[in-house]
Amino acid sequence: MTKLEQYYNKFHEEHRLTTRHGIVEFTTTMRLIEEAAEIVQIKGNNADTPLKIADIGAGTGRYSVELCHCGYDVTAVELVKHNLEILRAKHENIKTWQGDARNLSFLEDESFDITLLFGPLYHLHGAENKIKALSEAKRITKKTGIILVAYVMDDYSVLQYCFREHHWAEVNEKQGLTKDFHTVCTEEDLYDYVRLSDIDELNKACRLERIKIIAADGPADYMRRELNEMSEAEFEAFIQYHLANCERPELLGASSHTVDMLKKSE
């Protein structure tokens, strides 16, 4: 069993996006998916035919199930068997596959209107592996389609883990940071963190063109306690604040997660 499988066998993936900081991420990301669907529809997709969405790295299906309920034709791919069993147990009208984002040979070329890559690039180490996953997502997406890619961000990791949680000394001792404080992740680490400049290089290598990039959760992950203490009205106001500001470039890099909206280069 891999370290990733061990982690997700214990981690309550279903719960994460129902916490208040998770609700911020989910609400923001769903709005971006809906925006992507509108763009694809405008490009001429038959309005009578449900858009086809591939959810690569679907986890236990939080997005897949929601999108299925919205009327989309959803195909979910998940590497971890435990997660896939939870998803399948929901008995939703979702096509499911166990598979690796780097090899989607069981899915046909240019067969999806929207492809979601919301987990794999958190865990795939190095540019080569990330490029393989992005290239496969590109291959299965229609020429007029959109790819949405989620990342975990480097500065959030440094600020939260090294300084707020006081792990700087041990990280520094094992040479886990560069001189300019970029994380140095190895195959032994569960996550591989990136900066915006790293994302730009990946897009260039895959010949993918950005439509926009957003902070999926902005300051929410830094403010878990404060979010939990808010009244319902305050929390709703916070979500509206975040939605109004999630595209501001000066705030992107420090977010816990970003989501990149991409299309194939002309």
Tab-separated table of C-alpha atoms in Angstrom, residues 25 150-158 160 193-194 214-222 251-259:
chain	number	residue	atom	x	y	z
A	25	GLU	CA	-13.279	26.354	-1.187
A	150	ALA	CA	-6.131	22.729	-8.557
A	151	TYR	CA	-2.810	23.255	-6.798
A	152	VAL	CA	-1.608	23.504	-3.198
A	153	MET	CA	0.468	26.609	-2.790
A	154	ASP	CA	4.014	26.974	-1.546
A	155	ASP	CA	3.690	30.171	0.482
A	156	TYR	CA	0.708	28.836	2.400
A	157	SER	CA	2.760	25.796	3.393
A	158	VAL	CA	5.708	27.905	4.552
A	160	GLN	CA	1.331	27.860	8.073
A	193	TYR	CA	3.752	22.640	-3.277
A	194	VAL	CA	4.033	25.159	-6.109
A	214	ILE	CA	-8.400	32.057	-8.743
A	215	ALA	CA	-7.674	31.592	-5.074
A	216	ALA	CA	-10.014	28.745	-4.140
A	217	ASP	CA	-10.015	29.534	-0.422
A	218	GLY	CA	-7.946	32.715	0.000
A	219	PRO	CA	-7.414	33.467	3.704
A	220	ALA	CA	-9.946	30.849	4.879
A	221	ASP	CA	-7.400	28.161	5.793
A	222	TYR	CA	-5.521	30.656	7.982
A	251	LEU	CA	-3.709	37.641	-3.099
A	252	LEU	CA	-3.333	34.477	-5.174
A	253	GLY	CA	0.033	33.112	-4.083
A	254	ALA	CA	-0.717	33.013	-0.355
A	255	SER	CA	-3.959	31.072	-0.779
A	256	SER	CA	-3.956	27.464	0.375
A	257	HIS	CA	-5.354	26.320	-2.988
A	258	THR	CA	-5.588	27.870	-6.421
A	259	VAL	CA	-7.619	26.708	-9.405
